[in-house]
XYZ file of C-alpha atoms in Angstrom:
674
model
C -10.720 -50.806 20.640
C -11.617 -48.378 18.275
C -14.848 -48.944 16.494
C -14.544 -49.947 13.063
C -16.929 -49.718 10.299
C -16.244 -51.862 6.886
C -17.837 -50.498 3.457
C -19.651 -53.466 2.075
C -18.691 -52.501 -1.227
C -15.048 -52.312 -1.136
C -14.098 -55.050 0.968
C -10.942 -54.350 3.256
C -10.885 -51.054 2.322
C -10.737 -48.131 4.853
C -12.001 -44.413 5.035
C -11.134 -42.589 8.021
C -12.619 -39.269 9.302
C -11.035 -38.016 12.429
C -11.892 -34.921 14.788
C -8.797 -33.028 14.378
C -7.074 -30.750 17.260
C -6.000 -27.552 17.536
C -2.458 -28.634 18.729
C 0.033 -31.015 17.830
C 2.100 -30.888 20.935
C 3.222 -34.247 22.244
C 1.209 -33.770 25.369
C -2.074 -33.702 23.429
C -1.199 -36.704 21.530
C -1.383 -40.360 22.340
C 1.881 -42.142 22.966
C 2.977 -44.555 20.301
C 1.588 -47.894 20.383
C -0.961 -47.020 22.826
C -5.002 -46.878 21.710
C -7.564 -44.987 23.330
C -10.691 -46.720 24.007
C -14.073 -45.258 22.245
C -16.486 -47.751 22.634
C -18.710 -44.976 24.487
C -18.435 -42.716 21.517
C -19.182 -45.256 18.902
C -22.300 -46.365 20.601
C -23.798 -42.908 20.534
C -23.218 -42.877 16.771
C -20.715 -39.860 16.623
C -19.597 -39.389 12.811
C -15.889 -37.890 13.979
C -15.124 -41.294 15.202
C -15.823 -43.576 12.106
C -12.902 -45.432 10.636
C -12.611 -47.813 7.618
C -9.088 -49.346 6.581
C -7.759 -52.389 4.723
C -6.709 -55.081 7.097
C -3.405 -55.242 5.444
C -2.152 -52.032 6.248
C -3.764 -52.425 9.903
C -2.302 -55.191 10.832
C 1.356 -54.241 9.206
C 0.918 -50.773 11.020
C 0.177 -52.751 14.274
C 2.959 -55.269 14.072
C 5.714 -52.614 13.224
C 4.653 -50.222 16.074
C 4.737 -47.211 14.001
C 2.414 -44.707 14.601
C 2.058 -41.560 12.236
C 2.065 -38.016 13.943
C -1.082 -37.562 12.706
C -2.812 -40.791 13.531
C -3.956 -39.738 16.508
C -5.869 -36.514 17.677
C -8.197 -35.020 20.252
C -11.815 -35.798 19.348
C -13.265 -33.164 21.006
C -12.131 -30.373 18.714
C -14.435 -28.891 15.953
C -12.503 -29.260 12.827
C -12.391 -32.204 10.821
C -10.130 -33.835 8.179
C -10.086 -37.018 6.222
C -6.925 -39.224 5.974
C -6.745 -40.827 2.590
C -4.405 -43.084 1.006
C -2.511 -42.828 -2.297
C -4.746 -45.529 -4.162
C -7.652 -43.546 -3.577
C -6.615 -41.026 -6.381
C -6.140 -41.508 -9.840
C -2.947 -39.637 -10.814
C -3.092 -37.319 -13.591
C 0.220 -36.042 -15.627
C 0.664 -32.735 -14.301
C 3.786 -32.796 -11.682
C 5.563 -29.608 -10.818
C 8.123 -28.721 -7.898
C 6.499 -26.084 -5.294
C 7.891 -23.243 -3.250
C 9.871 -21.322 -5.735
C 11.542 -24.420 -7.360
C 13.412 -25.631 -4.175
C 12.441 -29.225 -4.008
C 10.689 -29.356 -0.380
C 7.375 -30.235 -2.134
C 6.161 -31.991 -5.131
C 2.909 -31.083 -6.516
C 0.620 -33.286 -8.798
C -2.944 -33.269 -9.563
C -5.341 -36.217 -9.221
C -9.061 -37.715 -8.992
C -10.600 -39.589 -6.465
C -11.636 -42.826 -7.666
C -12.926 -44.412 -4.208
C -16.884 -44.422 -4.574
C -17.406 -43.770 -1.008
C -15.187 -40.701 -0.462
C -17.020 -37.314 -0.511
C -14.107 -36.272 -3.312
C -15.657 -39.050 -5.871
C -14.639 -37.534 -9.238
C -13.312 -34.303 -7.780
C -10.202 -32.989 -8.957
C -7.472 -32.226 -6.069
C -4.070 -31.250 -5.745
C -1.844 -33.722 -3.856
C 1.040 -31.846 -2.389
C 3.775 -34.307 -1.170
C 5.625 -32.361 1.467
C 9.323 -33.830 1.623
C 11.098 -31.458 4.168
C 10.624 -31.363 7.980
C 9.535 -27.747 7.505
C 7.395 -28.173 4.561
C 5.507 -31.226 6.389
C 5.351 -28.919 9.688
C 3.403 -26.015 7.428
C 1.073 -28.792 5.903
C -0.047 -29.998 9.347
C -0.199 -26.440 10.328
C -2.737 -25.855 7.442
C -4.849 -28.557 8.990
C -4.533 -27.241 12.325
C -5.585 -23.686 11.311
C -9.044 -25.335 9.846
C -9.790 -26.028 13.396
C -10.671 -21.921 13.899
C -12.132 -21.307 10.742
C -14.373 -24.264 10.153
C -17.130 -22.320 12.130
C -17.831 -20.271 9.313
C -17.595 -22.902 6.381
C -19.018 -20.651 3.779
C -16.385 -18.045 4.560
C -13.595 -20.580 4.487
C -14.630 -22.265 1.114
C -14.836 -18.961 -0.539
C -11.628 -17.044 0.428
C -9.138 -20.104 1.115
C -7.821 -23.144 -0.517
C -10.020 -26.185 1.081
C -7.886 -28.436 2.857
C -9.502 -32.023 2.320
C -7.298 -34.301 4.217
C -3.811 -35.454 3.990
C -1.967 -38.809 3.333
C 0.477 -40.320 5.772
C 2.501 -43.541 5.229
C 5.913 -44.856 5.652
C 8.581 -44.913 2.592
C 10.380 -47.909 1.749
C 13.738 -46.015 3.560
C 11.419 -45.865 6.812
C 11.020 -42.151 6.608
C 7.892 -40.768 7.161
C 5.879 -39.130 4.140
C 2.979 -36.624 4.124
C 0.675 -35.482 1.393
C -1.465 -32.610 1.906
C -4.964 -32.915 -0.197
C -6.405 -29.551 -0.939
C -8.604 -28.016 -3.579
C -7.978 -27.105 -7.163
C -8.126 -24.116 -8.379
C -6.666 -23.933 -11.628
C -2.949 -23.854 -12.799
C -2.365 -20.294 -12.403
C -1.714 -18.316 -9.267
C -2.518 -14.632 -9.698
C 1.047 -13.518 -10.427
C 1.041 -16.180 -13.327
C -2.401 -14.331 -14.863
C -1.063 -10.872 -14.447
C 2.215 -12.041 -16.430
C 0.240 -13.042 -19.468
C -0.181 -10.707 -22.556
C -3.708 -11.099 -22.542
C -4.558 -11.237 -18.759
C -7.227 -8.213 -18.863
C -9.781 -9.960 -21.266
C -8.826 -13.196 -19.778
C -9.388 -12.321 -16.123
C -12.589 -10.493 -16.993
C -13.829 -13.736 -18.941
C -12.929 -15.730 -15.755
C -14.527 -13.612 -13.202
C -17.406 -13.023 -15.696
C -17.493 -9.221 -15.174
C -20.925 -8.395 -16.145
C -23.315 -5.967 -14.607
C -24.730 -8.403 -11.989
C -21.073 -9.582 -10.804
C -19.597 -6.253 -10.479
C -22.078 -4.778 -8.577
C -20.322 -5.580 -5.155
C -17.510 -3.031 -6.156
C -20.214 -0.254 -6.882
C -19.688 -0.180 -10.657
C -22.032 -1.550 -12.866
C -20.891 -0.563 -16.142
C -18.907 -2.816 -18.828
C -16.044 -2.026 -21.373
C -14.811 1.544 -21.352
C -11.037 2.657 -21.702
C -8.370 0.521 -20.653
C -7.528 2.330 -17.725
C -11.612 2.158 -16.431
C -11.322 -1.809 -17.183
C -8.252 -2.305 -15.317
C -9.302 -0.402 -12.314
C -12.449 -2.468 -12.143
C -10.633 -5.525 -12.018
C -8.051 -4.267 -9.345
C -11.247 -3.230 -7.506
C -12.750 -6.774 -7.673
C -8.791 -8.566 -6.740
C -8.438 -6.349 -4.165
C -11.929 -6.422 -2.226
C -11.823 -10.016 -2.549
C -8.265 -9.890 -0.829
C -9.292 -8.067 2.044
C -12.558 -9.692 2.789
C -10.172 -13.089 2.869
C -7.833 -11.528 5.012
C -10.033 -9.727 7.147
C -11.835 -13.243 7.748
C -8.479 -14.531 9.095
C -7.876 -11.618 11.271
C -11.123 -11.948 12.841
C -10.289 -15.359 13.740
C -7.061 -14.278 15.525
C -4.705 -15.380 12.791
C -2.193 -13.674 10.484
C -1.535 -14.881 7.044
C 2.130 -13.884 7.059
C 2.742 -15.122 3.603
C 0.520 -13.299 1.021
C 2.320 -12.814 -2.420
C 1.029 -13.058 -6.050
C 2.472 -16.595 -5.808
C 0.362 -18.123 -3.288
C -2.935 -16.383 -4.132
C -5.119 -18.309 -6.826
C -8.154 -17.360 -8.477
C -11.154 -19.965 -8.673
C -13.389 -19.950 -11.863
C -15.915 -21.752 -10.108
C -17.108 -19.289 -7.394
C -15.049 -16.525 -9.172
C -13.188 -15.847 -5.457
C -9.649 -15.144 -4.443
C -8.079 -17.944 -2.542
C -5.652 -16.941 -0.333
C -3.827 -20.042 -0.009
C -3.499 -23.298 2.233
C -2.437 -20.923 5.514
C 0.499 -23.525 5.857
C 2.301 -20.467 7.493
C -0.738 -18.752 9.529
C 0.172 -17.373 12.935
C -2.016 -16.988 16.179
C -2.002 -13.446 17.355
C -2.290 -14.924 20.942
C 0.538 -17.295 21.496
C 0.186 -17.339 25.422
C -3.311 -16.753 25.979
C -5.325 -13.495 26.699
C -4.329 -12.991 30.545
C -3.709 -9.963 32.293
C 0.309 -10.555 32.284
C 0.620 -10.961 28.825
C -2.325 -8.851 27.623
C -0.049 -5.833 26.444
C 2.496 -8.186 24.676
C -0.218 -9.962 22.804
C -1.676 -6.739 21.816
C 1.580 -5.543 20.230
C 1.774 -8.687 18.651
C -1.483 -8.625 17.238
C -0.871 -5.219 15.868
C 2.481 -6.088 14.342
C 1.199 -9.049 12.801
C -1.964 -7.536 11.319
C 0.473 -4.692 10.076
C 2.639 -7.032 8.529
C 0.082 -8.723 6.421
C -1.161 -5.217 5.442
C 2.321 -4.476 4.145
C 1.952 -7.744 2.029
C -1.090 -6.211 0.646
C 0.004 -3.201 -0.302
C 3.076 -4.859 -2.128
C 0.328 -6.950 -3.965
C -1.722 -4.034 -5.128
C 1.523 -1.690 -6.167
C 2.427 -4.815 -8.179
C -1.139 -5.037 -9.851
C -1.509 -1.385 -10.792
C 2.121 -0.444 -11.545
C 2.787 -3.577 -13.910
C 6.707 -2.269 -14.086
C 6.826 -3.601 -10.410
C 6.679 -7.064 -11.667
C 10.359 -6.495 -13.001
C 12.784 -7.599 -9.993
C 14.904 -4.950 -10.530
C 12.436 -1.997 -10.328
C 10.489 -3.703 -7.326
C 13.999 -4.110 -5.376
C 14.383 -0.154 -5.857
C 10.688 0.369 -4.631
C 11.238 -1.874 -1.565
C 14.506 -0.563 -0.890
C 13.030 2.964 -0.748
C 10.647 2.005 1.985
C 13.146 0.016 3.813
C 15.258 3.186 4.206
C 12.565 4.748 6.116
C 11.419 7.063 3.406
C 7.700 8.033 3.840
C 5.256 6.603 1.526
C 3.595 9.252 0.795
C 6.492 10.315 -1.333
C 6.112 7.313 -3.607
C 4.327 9.248 -6.517
C 7.644 11.318 -6.508
C 9.781 8.291 -6.291
C 7.876 6.214 -9.114
C 7.967 8.962 -11.578
C 11.736 9.859 -11.345
C 12.425 5.891 -11.429
C 9.902 5.129 -14.421
C 11.744 8.748 -16.093
C 8.362 10.327 -16.165
C 7.546 14.023 -15.464
C 3.765 13.045 -15.102
C 1.496 10.445 -14.889
C 0.225 10.880 -18.810
C 1.072 7.907 -20.822
C 1.065 5.452 -18.124
C -1.911 3.312 -17.147
C -1.016 2.357 -13.480
C 0.060 5.993 -12.788
C -3.359 7.401 -14.225
C -5.307 4.796 -11.824
C -3.622 5.986 -8.803
C -4.380 9.502 -9.807
C -7.574 8.950 -10.445
C -10.299 10.525 -7.918
C -8.164 13.229 -6.223
C -5.334 10.924 -5.810
C -7.019 8.239 -3.790
C -4.774 5.406 -5.016
C -1.466 6.878 -3.740
C -3.359 7.761 -0.580
C -4.597 3.858 -0.095
C -0.839 2.629 -0.949
C 0.887 4.608 1.274
C -1.571 3.725 4.164
C -0.968 -0.006 3.635
C 2.790 0.737 3.136
C 3.086 3.027 6.414
C 6.659 3.024 8.113
C 4.988 2.240 11.398
C 2.555 -1.031 11.723
C 0.210 0.833 13.798
C -0.316 3.296 10.996
C -1.005 0.847 8.604
C -4.873 0.621 7.557
C -7.050 -2.079 8.448
C -8.710 -4.493 6.088
C -12.201 -2.889 7.211
C -11.023 0.736 6.327
C -9.252 0.006 3.141
C -12.764 -1.676 2.250
C -14.371 1.337 2.712
C -11.467 3.551 0.844
C -12.601 5.546 -1.998
C -9.995 3.841 -4.416
C -12.079 0.509 -3.917
C -15.471 2.014 -4.133
C -16.977 2.409 -7.564
C -18.934 5.411 -8.612
C -22.425 3.687 -7.120
C -21.489 4.110 -4.070
C -21.500 7.237 -1.921
C -18.432 7.317 0.524
C -17.945 10.316 2.842
C -14.252 10.660 2.665
C -12.401 11.580 5.960
C -10.713 14.627 6.490
C -7.181 13.409 5.591
C -8.409 11.974 2.215
C -9.605 15.691 1.628
C -6.802 17.236 2.434
C -4.722 14.670 0.218
C -7.308 15.283 -2.631
C -6.205 19.389 -2.613
C -2.650 18.533 -2.642
C -2.796 15.883 -5.562
C -5.059 18.072 -7.893
C -2.929 21.038 -7.053
C 0.428 19.215 -8.080
C -1.265 17.456 -11.561
C -2.560 21.000 -12.486
C 0.927 22.179 -11.897
C 2.452 19.366 -13.947
C 0.384 20.539 -17.031
C 2.547 23.316 -17.248
C -0.294 25.504 -18.695
C -0.433 28.580 -16.538
C -3.337 30.402 -17.890
C -5.309 32.607 -15.430
C -8.272 30.310 -14.569
C -5.648 27.399 -13.712
C -3.615 29.942 -11.488
C -6.601 30.932 -9.585
C -7.392 27.462 -9.268
C -4.105 26.351 -7.771
C -4.366 29.611 -5.524
C -7.644 28.173 -4.469
C -6.801 25.112 -3.617
C -3.651 26.321 -1.231
C -6.079 28.702 0.410
C -8.434 25.384 1.096
C -5.022 23.450 2.363
C -4.177 26.307 4.576
C -7.542 26.429 5.957
C -7.353 22.534 6.947
C -4.064 22.764 7.995
C -3.663 19.751 10.481
C -0.519 20.933 11.877
C -0.895 24.486 13.391
C 1.012 23.872 16.738
C 4.695 24.800 16.525
C 5.943 21.641 17.902
C 4.032 19.712 14.894
C 6.211 21.908 12.782
C 9.672 21.348 14.340
C 8.796 17.542 13.693
C 7.562 17.633 10.030
C 9.772 20.868 8.956
C 12.856 19.191 8.433
C 13.888 17.835 5.230
C 14.162 18.681 1.614
C 11.656 20.116 0.070
C 11.298 20.911 -3.687
C 9.660 24.414 -4.830
C 6.751 23.257 -7.399
C 4.820 26.668 -7.737
C 4.842 29.956 -6.626
C 1.710 32.418 -6.629
C 3.639 35.297 -7.478
C 4.748 36.733 -10.718
C 6.185 34.238 -13.336
C 9.224 35.776 -15.652
C 10.315 33.091 -18.429
C 12.590 33.565 -21.688
C 9.623 33.910 -24.107
C 9.282 37.737 -24.634
C 12.818 38.900 -23.230
C 16.063 39.392 -24.832
C 18.371 38.888 -21.436
C 22.176 39.161 -21.491
C 22.370 35.292 -20.387
C 19.849 32.731 -21.192
C 19.348 30.776 -18.070
C 17.356 27.605 -17.884
C 16.038 27.053 -13.911
C 16.489 23.154 -13.122
C 15.720 22.042 -9.488
C 14.891 24.613 -6.592
C 14.891 23.084 -3.596
C 15.017 24.130 0.366
C 16.336 22.069 2.983
C 15.317 22.389 6.549
C 17.690 21.250 9.225
C 17.555 21.401 12.994
C 20.452 23.168 14.926
C 19.594 21.533 18.111
C 17.171 19.051 19.876
C 16.621 21.396 22.256
C 15.786 24.780 20.981
C 13.591 25.677 17.938
C 16.449 27.252 15.800
C 16.437 25.897 12.275
C 18.458 26.506 9.327
C 16.956 27.189 6.136
C 19.283 26.509 2.643
C 17.746 27.316 -0.730
C 19.623 25.398 -3.490
C 18.937 26.496 -7.110
C 20.342 24.391 -10.111
C 20.562 26.239 -13.528
C 22.155 26.018 -16.986
C 23.500 28.800 -18.908
C 22.594 28.130 -22.550
C 25.481 29.402 -24.744
C 24.032 28.419 -28.111
C 22.069 30.522 -30.541
C 19.523 27.568 -30.760
C 18.833 27.539 -26.939
C 14.648 27.054 -27.785
C 15.846 23.411 -29.013
C 19.620 22.595 -27.819
C 19.363 23.346 -24.043
C 22.930 22.365 -23.191
C 25.554 24.669 -21.520
C 27.158 25.706 -18.530
C 26.191 24.344 -15.372
C 25.746 26.058 -11.927
C 24.554 26.407 -8.458
C 23.389 28.630 -6.343
C 22.975 28.517 -2.399
C 21.825 30.585 0.039
C 21.855 29.748 3.959
C 19.907 31.548 6.574
C 19.300 30.488 10.186
C 15.825 30.910 11.410
C 13.570 30.712 14.714
C 10.087 29.157 14.737
C 7.503 30.576 16.558
C 3.452 30.398 17.072
C 1.742 33.030 15.276
C -1.499 34.208 13.582
C -2.239 35.397 9.784
C -4.978 38.348 10.104
C -7.654 38.320 7.278
C -8.682 41.897 6.762
C -12.289 42.627 6.577
C -13.215 45.354 4.232
C -9.997 46.528 3.739
C -8.030 46.944 0.535
C -4.370 45.842 1.050
C -1.756 48.291 0.372
C 1.829 48.381 1.397
C 2.534 52.031 2.257
C 3.388 52.206 5.749
C 2.060 49.121 7.023
C 2.844 45.291 6.813
C 0.416 43.240 4.585
C 0.130 40.027 3.405
C -1.219 40.928 0.066
C -4.542 40.081 -1.845
C -5.058 36.625 -0.347
C -5.853 37.898 2.825
C -9.148 39.994 1.767
C -11.994 38.248 3.663
C -14.340 39.799 1.159
C -13.151 38.217 -1.760
C -12.082 34.871 0.071
C -15.357 34.130 2.031
C -17.539 33.844 -1.013
C -14.950 31.089 -2.479
C -14.324 29.128 0.359
C -17.640 28.911 2.342
C -19.606 27.833 -0.931
C -20.033 24.702 -2.893
C -18.600 21.426 -2.045
C -15.934 22.422 0.347
C -18.650 24.218 3.071
C -19.148 20.793 4.634
C -15.489 20.219 4.692
C -14.249 23.154 6.298
C -14.204 22.930 10.406
C -15.913 26.366 10.981
C -19.251 27.935 9.945
C -17.990 31.358 9.344
C -14.990 32.827 7.982
C -12.409 33.379 10.729
C -10.769 36.416 11.407
C -7.549 34.767 11.869
C -5.364 31.409 11.657
C -2.930 29.948 13.780
C 0.571 29.384 11.625
C 4.211 29.141 12.179
C 6.244 32.531 12.239
C 9.501 32.060 11.024
C 11.882 34.861 12.068
C 15.082 35.102 10.170
C 18.520 35.597 11.631
C 20.912 38.232 10.667
C 24.207 36.058 9.064
C 23.316 34.866 5.304
C 25.730 33.216 3.391
C 25.512 33.116 -0.510
C 27.373 30.912 -2.245
C 27.347 30.356 -6.152
C 29.481 27.777 -8.175
C 29.964 28.037 -11.744
C 30.961 24.829 -13.629
C 33.343 26.999 -16.669
C 36.535 25.340 -17.895
C 37.253 29.059 -19.514
C 39.413 31.300 -17.332
C 39.278 35.213 -17.111
C 37.281 38.445 -16.900
C 34.741 36.858 -19.294
C 33.914 34.050 -17.138
C 33.224 36.542 -13.957
C 30.948 38.694 -16.692
C 28.995 35.570 -17.309
C 28.605 34.468 -13.811
C 27.425 37.841 -13.206
C 24.767 37.860 -16.008
C 23.732 34.424 -15.073
C 23.277 35.469 -11.152
C 20.983 38.407 -12.231
C 19.133 36.411 -14.685
C 18.229 33.442 -12.085
C 17.300 36.387 -9.539
C 14.686 37.438 -12.152
C 13.228 34.356 -12.862
C 13.028 32.930 -9.345
C 10.744 33.867 -6.434
C 12.171 36.388 -4.403
C 11.735 34.426 -1.048
C 14.300 31.758 -2.516
C 17.340 34.454 -2.722
C 16.178 36.559 0.175
C 15.254 33.787 2.698
C 14.234 36.997 4.966
C 11.228 37.552 3.006
C 9.721 34.402 4.363
C 7.538 35.244 7.303
C 5.295 32.204 7.732
C 4.643 28.476 7.398
C 0.791 28.117 6.680
C 0.532 24.588 5.928
C 2.747 21.254 6.786
C 2.238 17.753 6.418
C 4.055 14.662 5.005
C 3.970 15.484 1.442
C 3.531 19.438 1.123
C 4.584 22.713 2.621
C 3.226 26.123 2.059
C 5.257 29.206 3.214
C 4.214 32.837 2.796
C 6.239 35.792 1.744
C 6.053 39.155 3.042
C 4.055 40.386 -0.283
C 1.572 37.475 0.297
C 2.748 35.496 -2.083
C 2.608 31.523 -1.640
C 5.134 28.909 -2.256
C 4.175 25.482 -2.481
C 6.601 22.944 -1.959
C 6.912 19.149 -2.117
C 8.924 16.909 0.059
C 11.789 15.214 -2.070
C 12.738 12.277 -0.712
C 15.492 11.643 -3.010
C 19.068 13.164 -3.588
C 18.933 15.217 -6.585
């Protein structure tokens, strides 16, 4: 028979601590009604076999022959859980329904009143699991404890501590299972963020003083709202990543990371990632040679799923608008359709009806540090699970590291920062000479760091819709001229499509939306007649080189030239000096760079539509004047596509094309239909 130890102060009262097993399969459980002899182990004084319980409940259980599913478990397993009785707890008045309001579990709070219990006078949560699925997940939470118990400090810091369970028979004969776990406040992280005063409340809860925030590399206190929120998000995200990495390092995936399942403990000021009732093992069939590849694929998929969930949580914490279910559904649909997450900034600007990040705290946070926040968000939400960033890499990301930590950014982050900064300067729309020079400088750096110089890479990345955002050539507006037609240029895009999968033939379609303002008060009233100009031309993609001329002034008389930007003497001092010297992949300025050469075909189609209800000659004259004005304001390469001679930079977000006169056209990938 099992060894029994009775507490002298509480007669006939039993308290049970059993060694918990890692599997609940029938093969590992003792058959119903049988008892395992443990006299040898009890004589050796093993604490995992000490049992104390009331004789009344023991006799009733023995007479009925019913044994609860958690009654017998292997003693050699490492984890430990405690079996309680409901009479061990003094119930409090707080009761709620869990899991989104679906009545599959009843949550109540209580304090242990049993003096022999390790939880004496400790407030706990009693989660009564009523459905079969909920009970299975509760037992899984206890099973996971076996793997995590080896590092108790990490388990107690980043997970809701599961103390034990209550298993009994109801009056109707059904088995009742109640999970006993730690109490970490009544609010989940979602509830915290929904509070009107969530920022000062969280700062007070986490005690963000100089000592506590040094773990995020930022020991400042107070400051602007953007800095305060960024500090809080760094603390929360780093704690989440450490907790999830703790699970991944033990071969487990959380699979249910949501704001509703995450709690903040005011005691140790750590994020609790839940009770792990839905945690899944990476290696289901063991690590043998036959299933190694399948297990590695399964591991990558499950880690990728957790990282995607962390990306959604970070997006909601930074962009508070995503707490609205309607906006979040648009955000999620954008990703489900297969759009590149690197285009999220353009999507969110349009979704929030903004032309820039000015005035929005969340967008400003993501734009800081050369757009590092957008880079982290796109890496966590990458389309392919294998491309998503791991927890350790995310912890080293510049967005989650404070100013006191000197992080060496990768080349991908440097390229990302160049493009993001150029776009932000362009959005300010104050094109003075210093700004124009700085944008041209950034474009030159992007061309130097082009990661996709081979034609095969261009053939994969080039197809799609690109929106023109800047041209280094001359800019002609309406301010100092008196044109015959006042034309306001709208969206200017370049659509690239493949003509066939085998060949490298491409089709370029330039599309220009414009409005002819007919009123006299055109500076204030922008209404008028809408029109669209489309130019279609075939292109052939080939490999080429862009030459940098040394010691010569570029002229266009009698020979081909790329313009001023190819003068090595003017570029070398700028690009090989200062902070960019270590970033460039060469020590001396090169004489040439590999580019994608674009050879245009002979068949060019030009189509213009003009939405004017009037008929007659006046309509034709107005259309002719509008076309002339569109050609003046547009870069010549967008009307005459044969002027485009090469592509110098392309990635998932940006494209740089060079014209015959050396001017650069900077495009941003557009994932939305205008």
